Structure formats: C-alpha cells, structure tokens
Coordinates of C-alpha atoms in Angstrom, one line a residue:
Chain A
M1 CA 105.0 236.4 153.4
K2 CA 103.9 235.7 149.8
F3 CA 106.9 237.6 148.6
V4 CA 109.3 235.6 150.7
T5 CA 108.0 232.2 149.5
Y6 CA 108.3 233.6 145.9
R7 CA 111.9 234.5 146.4
L8 CA 112.6 231.2 148.0
Q9 CA 111.1 229.4 145.3
K10 CA 113.2 231.2 142.7
L11 CA 116.3 230.6 144.7
I12 CA 115.6 226.9 144.9
G13 CA 114.8 226.7 141.2
R14 CA 118.1 228.6 140.5
F15 CA 120.0 226.0 142.8
F16 CA 118.7 223.0 141.0
F17 CA 119.2 224.6 137.7
G18 CA 122.9 225.3 138.5
L19 CA 123.4 221.9 139.8
Y20 CA 121.9 220.4 136.7
C21 CA 124.3 222.6 134.5
S22 CA 127.3 221.7 136.5
I23 CA 126.6 218.1 136.0
S24 CA 127.1 218.6 132.2
Y25 CA 130.4 220.5 133.0
I26 CA 131.6 217.8 135.2
F27 CA 130.8 215.2 132.6
L28 CA 132.6 217.2 129.9
L29 CA 135.6 218.3 131.7
S30 CA 136.3 215.7 134.4
P31 CA 138.2 213.3 132.1
I32 CA 140.6 215.9 131.1
V33 CA 141.3 216.9 134.7
V34 CA 141.7 213.4 135.7
V35 CA 144.2 212.8 132.9
I36 CA 146.2 215.7 134.1
G37 CA 145.9 214.8 137.8
T38 CA 146.7 211.1 137.2
S39 CA 149.9 212.1 135.2
L40 CA 151.4 213.6 138.3
N41 CA 151.5 210.2 140.3
G42 CA 154.8 209.2 141.5
P43 CA 156.5 205.9 140.8
T44 CA 154.7 203.0 142.6
E45 CA 155.4 199.3 143.1
N46 CA 152.4 198.1 141.1
V47 CA 151.2 199.8 138.1
E48 CA 147.6 199.9 139.2
A49 CA 148.4 202.5 142.1
S50 CA 149.9 204.9 139.4
F51 CA 146.4 205.4 138.1
K52 CA 145.2 206.8 141.3
F53 CA 143.0 210.0 141.2
P54 CA 143.6 212.3 143.0
P55 CA 147.3 211.4 142.9
E56 CA 148.9 210.3 146.2
S57 CA 152.2 212.0 145.7
L58 CA 153.1 214.7 143.2
S59 CA 156.0 214.1 141.0
L60 CA 156.9 214.4 137.3
Y61 CA 158.4 210.8 137.2
W62 CA 156.2 209.6 134.5
Y63 CA 157.1 212.5 132.2
T64 CA 160.6 211.0 132.1
Q65 CA 159.3 207.5 131.2
I66 CA 157.4 208.6 128.0
P67 CA 158.6 205.9 125.5
E68 CA 160.4 207.0 122.4
G69 CA 157.6 205.9 120.1
Q70 CA 155.3 208.3 121.5
I71 CA 157.6 211.2 121.2
D72 CA 158.3 210.3 117.6
A73 CA 154.3 209.9 117.0
L74 CA 153.9 213.4 118.6
L75 CA 156.5 214.9 116.4
L76 CA 155.0 213.3 113.3
S77 CA 151.5 214.5 114.4
F78 CA 152.8 218.1 114.8
V79 CA 154.6 218.3 111.5
L80 CA 151.6 216.7 109.8
A81 CA 149.1 219.1 111.4
I82 CA 151.1 222.1 110.4
V83 CA 151.4 220.8 106.9
A84 CA 147.7 220.1 106.6
S85 CA 146.6 223.4 108.2
L86 CA 148.9 225.3 105.8
C87 CA 147.8 223.6 102.7
A88 CA 144.2 223.9 103.9
C89 CA 144.7 227.7 104.1
L90 CA 146.3 227.8 100.7
L91 CA 143.3 225.9 99.2
G92 CA 140.7 227.3 101.4
V93 CA 141.3 231.1 101.4
P94 CA 141.1 231.5 97.5
A95 CA 138.2 229.0 97.4
A96 CA 136.3 231.3 99.9
L97 CA 137.2 234.4 98.0
G98 CA 136.2 233.0 94.8
L99 CA 132.9 231.5 96.2
V100 CA 131.9 234.9 97.8
R101 CA 133.1 237.4 95.3
S102 CA 132.6 235.8 91.8
N103 CA 129.2 235.1 90.2
V104 CA 130.1 232.0 88.4
P105 CA 127.1 229.7 87.5
G106 CA 126.7 226.7 89.6
K107 CA 128.0 228.1 92.9
A108 CA 125.9 226.0 95.0
L109 CA 127.4 222.9 93.4
I110 CA 130.9 224.2 93.7
S111 CA 130.2 224.9 97.4
A112 CA 128.8 221.6 97.9
I113 CA 132.1 220.1 96.6
F114 CA 134.2 222.1 99.0
R115 CA 131.9 221.2 101.9
A116 CA 131.7 217.4 100.8
P117 CA 134.5 216.2 103.2
L118 CA 132.4 217.3 106.1
Q119 CA 129.5 215.2 105.0
I120 CA 131.7 212.1 104.4
P121 CA 132.2 210.2 107.7
A122 CA 135.9 210.3 108.5
I123 CA 136.1 206.5 108.6
V124 CA 134.7 206.3 105.0
T125 CA 137.4 208.9 104.0
G126 CA 140.0 206.7 105.6
I127 CA 139.1 203.5 103.5
A128 CA 138.4 205.5 100.4
F129 CA 142.0 207.2 100.6
L130 CA 143.6 203.7 101.4
Q131 CA 141.8 202.3 98.4
L132 CA 142.8 205.1 96.3
F133 CA 146.3 204.8 97.3
Y134 CA 146.3 201.1 96.4
W135 CA 144.9 201.9 93.1
I136 CA 147.5 204.7 92.3
G137 CA 150.3 202.3 93.7
D138 CA 149.2 199.6 91.3
L139 CA 149.4 201.9 88.3
T140 CA 152.6 203.9 89.1
G141 CA 154.4 201.6 91.5
F142 CA 154.5 204.3 94.4
Y143 CA 152.3 203.5 97.3
W144 CA 151.4 206.6 99.4
Q145 CA 149.9 205.0 102.4
G146 CA 152.3 205.0 105.2
S147 CA 154.0 208.1 104.0
L148 CA 153.9 211.8 104.8
I149 CA 152.3 212.7 101.5
G150 CA 149.6 210.0 101.9
L151 CA 148.7 211.2 105.4
A152 CA 148.9 214.9 104.4
L153 CA 146.5 214.3 101.5
G154 CA 143.9 212.7 103.7
H155 CA 144.1 215.4 106.4
I156 CA 144.2 218.2 103.9
F157 CA 140.9 216.7 102.5
I158 CA 139.3 216.6 105.9
A159 CA 140.7 220.0 107.1
T160 CA 140.1 222.4 104.1
P161 CA 136.3 222.7 104.4
Y162 CA 136.9 224.3 107.9
V163 CA 139.1 227.1 106.4
V164 CA 136.6 227.6 103.6
G165 CA 133.7 227.8 106.2
T166 CA 135.5 230.4 108.5
V167 CA 136.7 232.7 105.7
T168 CA 133.3 232.6 103.9
A169 CA 131.6 233.6 107.1
I170 CA 134.0 236.7 107.4
L171 CA 133.8 237.6 103.8
Q172 CA 130.0 237.5 103.7
R173 CA 129.9 240.3 106.3
F174 CA 132.7 242.2 104.8
D175 CA 131.7 245.7 103.4
T176 CA 133.2 246.0 99.9
R177 CA 132.9 249.7 100.1
L178 CA 136.0 249.5 102.1
E179 CA 137.8 248.2 99.2
E180 CA 136.1 250.7 96.8
A181 CA 137.3 253.6 99.2
A182 CA 140.9 252.4 99.0
V183 CA 140.7 252.2 95.2
I184 CA 139.2 255.7 95.0
H185 CA 142.1 257.0 97.1
G186 CA 144.4 255.7 94.5
A187 CA 145.3 252.2 95.7
S188 CA 145.5 249.6 93.1
P189 CA 143.2 246.8 93.3
R190 CA 146.2 244.5 94.3
R191 CA 147.2 246.9 97.0
A192 CA 143.5 247.4 98.1
F193 CA 143.3 243.7 98.5
F194 CA 146.5 243.2 100.5
R195 CA 146.1 246.4 102.6
V196 CA 142.4 246.2 103.2
T197 CA 140.8 243.0 102.5
L198 CA 143.3 240.6 103.7
P199 CA 143.6 242.2 107.2
V200 CA 140.0 242.0 107.6
I201 CA 139.6 238.3 106.7
M202 CA 142.7 237.4 108.6
P203 CA 140.7 236.4 111.8
G204 CA 138.8 233.9 109.6
V205 CA 142.2 232.5 108.3
Y206 CA 143.5 232.1 111.8
A207 CA 140.3 230.5 113.1
G208 CA 140.3 228.2 110.0
A209 CA 143.8 227.3 110.6
L210 CA 143.3 226.5 114.3
Y211 CA 140.3 224.3 113.3
A212 CA 142.3 222.6 110.6
F213 CA 145.2 222.0 112.9
M214 CA 143.0 220.5 115.6
V215 CA 141.2 218.3 113.0
S216 CA 144.6 216.9 111.8
F217 CA 146.2 216.7 115.3
S218 CA 143.4 214.6 116.7
D219 CA 142.2 212.5 113.8
V220 CA 142.2 208.8 114.3
P221 CA 139.8 207.3 111.7
V222 CA 141.7 208.5 108.6
A223 CA 145.2 208.1 110.0
I224 CA 144.5 204.6 111.3
F225 CA 144.3 203.4 107.6
L226 CA 147.1 205.6 106.3
S227 CA 149.8 205.0 108.9
A228 CA 152.4 202.2 108.8
P229 CA 154.3 200.5 111.5
G230 CA 156.9 202.9 112.9
F231 CA 155.1 205.7 111.1
V232 CA 152.1 206.6 113.2
T233 CA 150.4 209.8 114.4
Y234 CA 150.0 210.2 118.1
P235 CA 146.4 209.7 118.4
V236 CA 146.6 206.4 116.5
E237 CA 149.6 205.4 118.7
I238 CA 147.7 205.9 121.9
F239 CA 144.6 204.4 120.3
F240 CA 146.4 201.2 120.0
A241 CA 148.3 201.6 123.2
L242 CA 145.0 201.4 125.0
E243 CA 144.5 197.9 123.7
N244 CA 148.1 196.6 124.2
D245 CA 150.2 198.3 126.9
F246 CA 148.3 200.7 129.2
E247 CA 151.2 202.5 131.0
P248 CA 151.0 205.4 133.4
S249 CA 153.4 207.3 131.1
L250 CA 150.5 207.6 128.5
M251 CA 148.9 210.1 131.0
A252 CA 151.9 212.0 130.9
S253 CA 152.3 212.4 127.2
A254 CA 148.4 213.0 127.0
T255 CA 148.8 215.7 129.5
L256 CA 151.5 217.4 127.1
V257 CA 149.1 217.2 124.3
I258 CA 146.3 218.8 126.4
I259 CA 148.8 221.7 127.2
I260 CA 149.7 222.1 123.6
C261 CA 146.0 222.3 122.5
L262 CA 145.2 224.8 125.3
L263 CA 148.1 226.9 124.4
L264 CA 147.1 227.0 120.8
L265 CA 143.5 227.7 121.6
L266 CA 144.7 230.5 124.0
L267 CA 146.9 232.0 121.4
V268 CA 144.2 232.3 118.7
Q269 CA 141.7 233.5 121.2
K270 CA 144.1 236.3 122.3
V271 CA 144.5 237.1 118.6
I272 CA 140.9 237.1 117.4
G273 CA 138.8 236.6 120.5
L274 CA 136.7 233.8 121.6
D275 CA 133.5 235.4 120.3
A276 CA 134.9 235.8 116.9
L277 CA 136.2 232.2 116.8
L278 CA 132.8 230.9 117.6
K279 CA 131.0 233.3 115.2
V280 CA 133.0 232.2 112.3
G281 CA 133.1 228.4 112.9
G282 CA 130.9 225.5 112.8
S283 CA 133.0 224.4 115.7
R284 CA 132.3 220.7 114.9
G285 CA 134.1 218.7 117.5
V286 CA 137.0 216.7 116.6
G287 CA 137.6 213.0 117.0
Chain B
M1 CA 135.0 244.5 90.9
W2 CA 138.0 244.7 88.8
V3 CA 139.4 241.4 89.7
R4 CA 138.3 238.2 88.1
W5 CA 137.6 236.4 91.3
W6 CA 136.6 233.2 89.6
I7 CA 140.2 232.6 88.6
L8 CA 140.9 232.0 92.4
L9 CA 138.2 229.2 92.4
I10 CA 140.1 227.0 89.8
P11 CA 143.1 225.6 91.6
P12 CA 141.2 224.7 94.8
L13 CA 138.3 223.3 92.9
I14 CA 140.7 221.1 90.7
V15 CA 142.3 219.8 93.9
G16 CA 139.0 219.4 95.8
F17 CA 137.1 217.8 93.0
T18 CA 139.9 215.4 92.1
L19 CA 140.2 214.3 95.8
V20 CA 136.6 213.8 96.2
A21 CA 135.8 212.2 93.0
A22 CA 138.9 209.9 92.8
S23 CA 138.5 208.5 96.4
Q24 CA 134.8 208.1 96.2
F25 CA 134.8 206.6 92.8
V26 CA 137.6 204.1 93.7
F27 CA 136.1 202.9 96.9
L28 CA 132.5 202.8 95.6
R29 CA 133.7 200.7 92.7
A30 CA 135.6 198.5 95.0
S31 CA 132.3 197.9 96.9
F32 CA 130.9 196.1 93.8
F33 CA 133.6 193.4 93.5
E34 CA 133.1 190.0 95.0
D35 CA 135.1 189.7 98.2
L36 CA 137.3 186.5 98.2
G37 CA 138.9 187.4 101.7
L38 CA 142.5 188.1 102.4
G39 CA 142.7 191.2 100.1
R40 CA 141.7 189.3 97.0
V41 CA 138.7 190.3 95.1
G42 CA 136.9 189.0 92.0
D43 CA 137.1 190.9 88.8
E44 CA 133.4 191.2 87.8
L45 CA 131.3 194.0 89.1
V46 CA 128.4 192.4 91.1
I47 CA 126.0 193.5 93.8
G48 CA 126.6 190.5 96.0
N49 CA 128.3 192.4 98.8
Y50 CA 125.1 194.7 99.2
V51 CA 122.7 191.6 99.1
Q52 CA 124.8 190.1 101.8
F53 CA 124.8 193.1 104.0
L54 CA 120.9 193.5 103.6
T55 CA 120.2 189.8 104.1
D56 CA 122.8 188.9 106.7
G57 CA 121.4 189.2 110.3
F58 CA 124.9 190.1 111.6
Y59 CA 125.3 193.1 109.6
L60 CA 121.7 194.2 110.2
K61 CA 122.2 193.9 113.8
I62 CA 125.3 196.3 113.6
L63 CA 123.1 198.8 111.6
W64 CA 120.5 198.7 114.3
V65 CA 123.1 199.0 117.2
T66 CA 124.4 202.0 115.3
V67 CA 121.2 203.7 114.9
K68 CA 120.1 202.9 118.5
T69 CA 123.2 204.2 120.2
S70 CA 123.3 207.4 117.9
A71 CA 119.6 208.1 118.7
L72 CA 120.2 207.7 122.4
A73 CA 123.4 209.7 122.2
A74 CA 121.6 212.4 120.3
L75 CA 118.6 212.7 122.7
S76 CA 121.1 212.6 125.8
T77 CA 123.1 215.4 124.1
L78 CA 119.9 217.4 124.0
I79 CA 118.9 216.7 127.6
L80 CA 122.3 217.5 129.1
G81 CA 123.1 220.4 126.6
F82 CA 120.1 222.5 126.5
P83 CA 119.9 223.8 130.0
V84 CA 123.6 224.7 129.6
A85 CA 123.0 226.5 126.5
Y86 CA 120.1 228.3 127.9
L87 CA 122.1 229.3 130.9
I88 CA 125.0 230.7 128.7
A89 CA 122.7 232.4 126.3
R90 CA 120.6 234.2 129.0
M91 CA 123.6 235.2 131.2
R92 CA 124.5 238.8 131.3
S93 CA 127.8 238.8 133.2
S94 CA 131.3 237.9 132.0
W95 CA 130.9 234.4 133.4
S96 CA 129.2 233.5 130.2
M97 CA 132.4 233.8 128.3
I98 CA 134.1 231.6 130.9
L99 CA 131.4 229.1 130.5
L100 CA 131.6 229.1 126.9
A101 CA 135.4 228.7 127.0
G102 CA 134.9 225.6 129.0
I103 CA 132.7 224.1 126.4
V104 CA 135.2 225.1 123.6
V105 CA 138.2 223.6 125.6
S106 CA 136.2 220.3 125.8
T107 CA 135.7 220.2 122.1
F108 CA 139.4 220.8 121.3
I109 CA 140.7 217.8 123.3
T110 CA 140.9 214.7 121.2
I111 CA 138.5 212.0 122.2
V112 CA 141.4 209.4 122.7
I113 CA 142.7 211.4 125.6
K114 CA 139.3 211.9 127.2
V115 CA 138.7 208.0 127.1
Y116 CA 141.8 207.6 129.1
G117 CA 140.3 209.9 131.6
L118 CA 137.0 207.8 131.5
I119 CA 139.0 204.8 132.2
V120 CA 140.5 206.1 135.3
I121 CA 137.1 207.6 136.5
F122 CA 135.1 204.3 135.8
S123 CA 137.7 201.6 136.8
A124 CA 136.5 199.3 139.6
N125 CA 138.4 201.3 142.2
G126 CA 138.1 204.6 140.6
L127 CA 136.5 207.8 141.8
F128 CA 133.0 207.1 140.4
N129 CA 132.5 203.5 141.3
Q130 CA 134.1 204.2 145.0
T131 CA 131.8 207.1 145.4
M132 CA 128.6 205.3 144.1
L133 CA 129.4 202.2 146.3
A134 CA 129.8 204.3 149.4
I135 CA 126.7 206.1 148.8
G136 CA 125.0 202.8 148.2
L137 CA 123.6 203.6 144.6
F138 CA 125.1 200.7 143.1
D139 CA 125.9 197.4 144.7
K140 CA 128.5 196.5 142.1
P141 CA 131.0 198.5 140.3
F142 CA 129.5 199.9 137.0
S143 CA 131.6 199.7 133.8
V144 CA 131.5 201.6 130.6
F145 CA 133.6 199.3 128.6
G146 CA 132.3 196.9 126.1
N147 CA 128.6 197.7 126.7
E148 CA 126.3 200.1 124.8
T149 CA 125.9 202.5 127.7
G150 CA 129.8 203.0 127.4
V151 CA 129.3 203.7 123.7
V152 CA 126.6 206.1 124.2
I153 CA 128.7 207.9 126.9
G154 CA 131.6 208.0 124.4
L155 CA 129.5 209.4 121.5
M156 CA 128.2 212.2 124.0
H157 CA 131.8 213.2 124.9
F158 CA 132.2 213.7 121.0
T159 CA 129.0 215.5 120.5
L160 CA 128.2 217.3 123.6
G161 CA 130.4 220.4 123.2
F162 CA 129.3 220.9 119.6
G163 CA 125.6 220.4 120.6
V164 CA 125.7 223.1 123.3
L165 CA 127.3 225.6 120.9
L166 CA 124.7 225.0 118.3
L167 CA 121.9 225.2 120.9
Y168 CA 123.4 228.3 122.2
S169 CA 123.0 230.0 118.9
I170 CA 119.4 228.7 118.6
I171 CA 118.4 230.1 122.0
Q172 CA 120.0 233.4 121.3
T173 CA 117.4 234.1 118.6
I174 CA 114.6 233.8 121.1
P175 CA 114.1 237.4 122.4
K176 CA 114.2 237.5 126.1
S177 CA 111.5 240.0 126.2
L178 CA 109.0 237.2 125.2
E179 CA 109.8 235.3 128.4
S180 CA 109.4 238.5 130.6
A181 CA 106.0 239.3 128.8
A182 CA 104.7 235.9 129.6
Q183 CA 105.9 236.1 133.3
I184 CA 104.3 239.4 133.6
H185 CA 101.2 238.0 132.5
G186 CA 101.3 235.5 135.2
A187 CA 103.1 232.3 133.7
N188 CA 105.3 230.5 136.1
R189 CA 108.8 229.2 135.0
W190 CA 107.5 225.8 133.7
R191 CA 104.8 227.5 131.7
V192 CA 107.3 229.8 130.1
Y193 CA 109.6 226.8 129.1
Y194 CA 106.7 224.8 127.9
R195 CA 104.7 227.6 126.0
I196 CA 107.6 229.9 124.9
I197 CA 111.0 228.4 124.7
F198 CA 110.0 224.8 123.7
P199 CA 108.0 225.8 120.7
L200 CA 110.1 228.4 119.5
S201 CA 113.3 226.2 119.6
L202 CA 111.6 223.2 118.3
P203 CA 112.7 223.6 114.6
G204 CA 116.3 224.4 115.5
V205 CA 116.4 221.5 118.2
T206 CA 115.1 219.1 115.3
A207 CA 117.9 220.3 113.1
M208 CA 120.6 219.9 115.9
L209 CA 119.2 216.4 116.8
L210 CA 119.6 215.3 113.1
M211 CA 123.2 216.8 112.9
V212 CA 124.4 215.3 116.3
F213 CA 122.7 211.9 115.3
N214 CA 124.6 211.9 112.1
M215 CA 128.0 212.7 113.6
C216 CA 127.4 209.8 115.9
M217 CA 126.5 207.4 113.0
G218 CA 129.9 208.3 111.7
A219 CA 131.9 208.3 114.8
F220 CA 134.7 205.9 114.9
T221 CA 137.1 206.7 117.7
S222 CA 134.8 206.9 120.7
A223 CA 132.6 203.9 119.7
A224 CA 135.7 201.7 119.0
L225 CA 137.5 202.6 122.1
L226 CA 134.4 202.3 124.5
G227 CA 132.8 199.4 122.5
G228 CA 136.0 197.4 123.7
G229 CA 135.7 194.9 120.8
R230 CA 132.2 193.8 122.0
V231 CA 129.9 196.5 120.7
F232 CA 130.2 197.0 117.0
T233 CA 128.8 200.1 115.2
L234 CA 129.2 200.6 111.3
P235 CA 132.5 202.5 111.6
V236 CA 133.9 200.2 114.1
M237 CA 133.0 197.2 111.8
I238 CA 134.6 198.9 108.8
Q239 CA 137.9 199.3 110.4
R240 CA 137.9 195.7 111.7
I241 CA 136.8 194.1 108.6
V242 CA 139.4 195.9 106.5
M243 CA 142.5 195.7 108.9
M244 CA 141.8 192.5 110.7
D245 CA 139.8 190.4 108.1
I246 CA 141.4 192.1 105.3
K247 CA 138.1 192.1 103.2
Y248 CA 138.5 195.3 101.4
S249 CA 135.3 195.0 99.2
M250 CA 133.1 194.2 102.1
G251 CA 134.6 197.1 104.1
A252 CA 133.9 199.3 101.1
T253 CA 130.2 198.1 100.9
I254 CA 129.7 198.8 104.6
A255 CA 131.3 202.2 104.2
A256 CA 128.9 202.9 101.2
V257 CA 125.9 201.9 103.1
L258 CA 127.0 204.3 106.0
L259 CA 127.9 207.1 103.4
V260 CA 124.5 206.9 101.8
S261 CA 122.5 206.9 105.1
V262 CA 124.5 209.7 106.6
I263 CA 124.1 211.9 103.4
V264 CA 120.4 211.3 103.3
I265 CA 120.1 212.5 106.9
N266 CA 122.4 215.5 106.2
L267 CA 120.4 216.6 103.3
L268 CA 117.3 216.5 105.4
S269 CA 119.0 218.6 108.1
I270 CA 120.4 221.1 105.7
Y271 CA 117.1 221.6 104.1
L272 CA 115.6 222.2 107.6
L273 CA 118.3 224.5 108.6
R274 CA 117.8 226.6 105.3
R275 CA 114.2 227.0 106.0
L276 CA 115.0 228.2 109.5
R277 CA 117.6 230.6 108.4
A278 CA 115.1 232.0 105.9
A279 CA 112.7 232.6 108.9
H280 CA 115.6 234.0 110.9
L281 CA 115.2 231.4 113.5
V282 CA 118.8 230.4 113.8
V283 CA 122.1 232.1 113.4
V284 CA 124.7 229.6 112.2

C-alpha cells in the first residue's frame, strides 16, 4: 500500500511539473503558431474577422495581398543580412584566430574591444552610429544614414562579436597536434591550415554566420535610426506598420519570414548539429 | 607555431577599434552639448543635460520604470525558465533535443513578429480573453498593451529562450548522483530541490539574473511595441526624443546613462561568471 501511494505521489508530481513546463512552452511558442495560423484566414468583409485564430477558412488570399513596400523591405533585409554576415565572418574569423593563437600582450583588452558591441545596448549603437554619420557627413558631404553602407556598418558592428565568439569557442578546444602532424608529414603550414585547421573550425564559422545573419535580419533598434523613407528593413517596416496600418497581410509576410528563419536554422542544424550550435554560441536572443 | 598569428589580428582590430571608438566618442561628446531642440545644439561643452536628467522627475521616473520592469522580467524569466531547463538537463531520451529545438526556434524569431501573435492572442475577442471570460477568471478583457504588465511580458519573450539555455548549462554541471544520494538517504523531492539544486545553482542563477536584467534594460523593440506609447523605458525614450522631439544631445545623454549603468552591471556579471568558471560551476 505504501508503495502504491509513493508511486502515485511521484506520478502526480511529474504531472504538475510537466504542466508547469508546458506553460513555458505555450508562452514561448504560441505567438508564432498564432501568426502562422492567422495568416491562413480567407478574405472577410470586415478586417477584424481576418485576425481570427484558429482561422475559419483556409486560404492563401492574404499572401497575394502583401504590399510591395514589405517585399522591398524583405529583399533589403535579406541583402543586408547576407552582406553583414559575410563581413562579420571576414572580420571575425581572423580575429578569433589571432586571439587564440598569438601571444600578443594585452589580449584581454583586445578581446574586450571585439566583445564591446555586445555590451552596448543596441539602441545606443543606433544613436551612436546616427551621430557618427552626421559628423562624417558634415565633414565630407556624404551622409551614410539611409544607405546600404550605413546600415551594413551598423549591422557588421553588432554581428561580428557572434562570429568571434563561436570561432573562439571551437579554436580553444582544437588540438594543435593535428596541425603539427600534418606538417611532420610534409604539408606546408599554409596547406596544414587550409586542409586541417579550417575544416575543423568551419562549424564555428557556420554557427557564427547564422547568428550574425539572424542578428541583422531581426534588428530594429539600430536600423530604425539608419533607415530612410523608402529604404527600410523588414523589421522596421513592420514595427511602424503596427502603429499605422495593421493589415492581415502583415501576418502573411511575417509567416514567410518565420519560414525563412526556420529553414536557415534547419540547414545549419543539418550541417553542424543542434548540439554544436548551442555549444559554440552564447545564443543571445535577437530583437 | 610557424605562422605569425598576430598579423591576423591587425585588420579586424583596426576596423573594430575605429567603429567602437568613433561611434562612442561622437555620441558621448554630443551628450555634453546644450540641447536647443529641433536638432540645434549649443557649441560649448556643458553638463547641463546630465543635471537635467538627474534632477527632472520625468526622467528619473523613466529610469525607475526601466529598472522595475527589467527586474520583474528577469525574475519571471527565472521562475518560468528554471523548471524547463531542469527538465531538459535531466532528460535522457531524445525528447531533450526536441525540447531544446523548441527553445532555439523561439529565440530565432524576431520579437516584432511575436508581438503580432501577442496582439491576436490578447485582443478583446482573442483566444486568451475568450477563454478567461468563459472560465470566469476575469470579468473584463485583459490587455497587454500600454501597461507595464505588457512590457514585462514582451521583455520575457526577448529573454526567456536565452535564459533557459543559460540555466540548462548551469544545471548540467550539478551531478545527478548528488540528487540520487540525497534521495537514498531519505530526502523527499522538495528537500532535494531546496538543499541540493538551489544552493549549487545559486551562483550561476545570480549571474544569469544579472545578464537577463541587463538585456532587459537595453531592450528597445519589445518595450516600445508593448508599451504602446504609454509606458516609457530608457531605450524607448531615446528613440522618441531623437526621432520625434529631434533632441539629439538629450537623446545622447539618456543613451550615455543607459550605457554606463548597463556596463557596470555587465562587469559585475562577468566577474561573477569568471569566478564560477574557475570553480567549474558553469559551462558557458
């Protein structure tokens, strides 16, 4: 009898624990599910009814109604995120290699400089770059805010630390004897680097590039200062759309973005594995 | 080895240093000019903006609201996140990977889109309010827009995924055998939590709270969207004062105050994490 009550207690305990945890999951994931579900509503007479969840009829009607402004913004965000993540890799990978491999004095300071953008709140970065661009503009006559180069600079700034972080994490666990073995067997240091070291750190580069892409692709606080009318990134566009014209077509374009993000995540996960993705990254949420 | 690795440091260091130093210098300098409104500034360096910030009840209230919502969001993140992190860390089956994936997915979707979902869920005839009214828990629809509760919920959407991942790595360092040992010696579940897991995770949890608190202090998007123009935190105020009132210097001053407070808290949490890492109590 005592045994049975013990088992029962354990079962009840587990039930409530599971219930509690599922509340966290519902809290986290329900907005995403609701956006996808709502986007499938059919055309309705009053706009209000188009925001019903669960949707009353399934259709792709609102996907055909996505305004051109949002598509342009989406394309700009895409180009910008690719540029930002490429540049972040070009800067971040050598930085990580130099940080881990060399023994220059003042390494702590150098690594603090690379990590500085993570410490600065994004909104502060936004206003700082806006004023920097005003200042440069006053000096040279070229104003960079509202241009691709301005936006890209801001996003490279906030995205690079992620690449430095992920590649550093891999390099610190890298066994340099692998390289030595390659050289002993007659490879030039160059060859050893490209054939041994680089393939080993590639998961870190992929993970870093993914984080960098996502940071750029979902940034509002920096881009809000550096965009110009007609030259707006997608998150900023829908940030303002929320205040001005809240249309059901927003749900459709948001769903497209969710799908893009999930596909990217899936792709990187397939290449390097979810475990590796988490191990290398301080996956600091974006937004 | 045979390669001069430090050469690789030079180009990124030049770019990184230039961007950090130039942007921070220009905006910190701007915060010391008198603000004449409409984008015009005085031409003498003064500390008037800071005096105004520290003596004006309006700005001090914003600082207080920022600290309050951030602290509440950090605590709620811990309360909602810890059990999930514990569950994932202690799970042996392949379900743990699926549960982790759920957390990662949520951190990768931009907050703006999640706010759209929240709008639908919490609208007057939305899912949440209909259910609550039907059960009878509330007698009138509950709104999350333009009040501090909403801002806290928005901040939690920003931090919960990150918080769970961090807590997960903290809990992983507590050996399961300690729990089993306590149970064998007759401790019940609560006693195990209270005497084993809680004290052993306390240092890591403190560091996590500081980091999450800091993220919230600087969070713009979620606070701006859910504050709905009625709740102001420092980041929201910076954007408004720069883009609507066109007061660049005052905006820079608020940004400087935010920056300094965030960096102080950050240094504290880095120091804490470093001590933990030295003691092998956390793997991040």
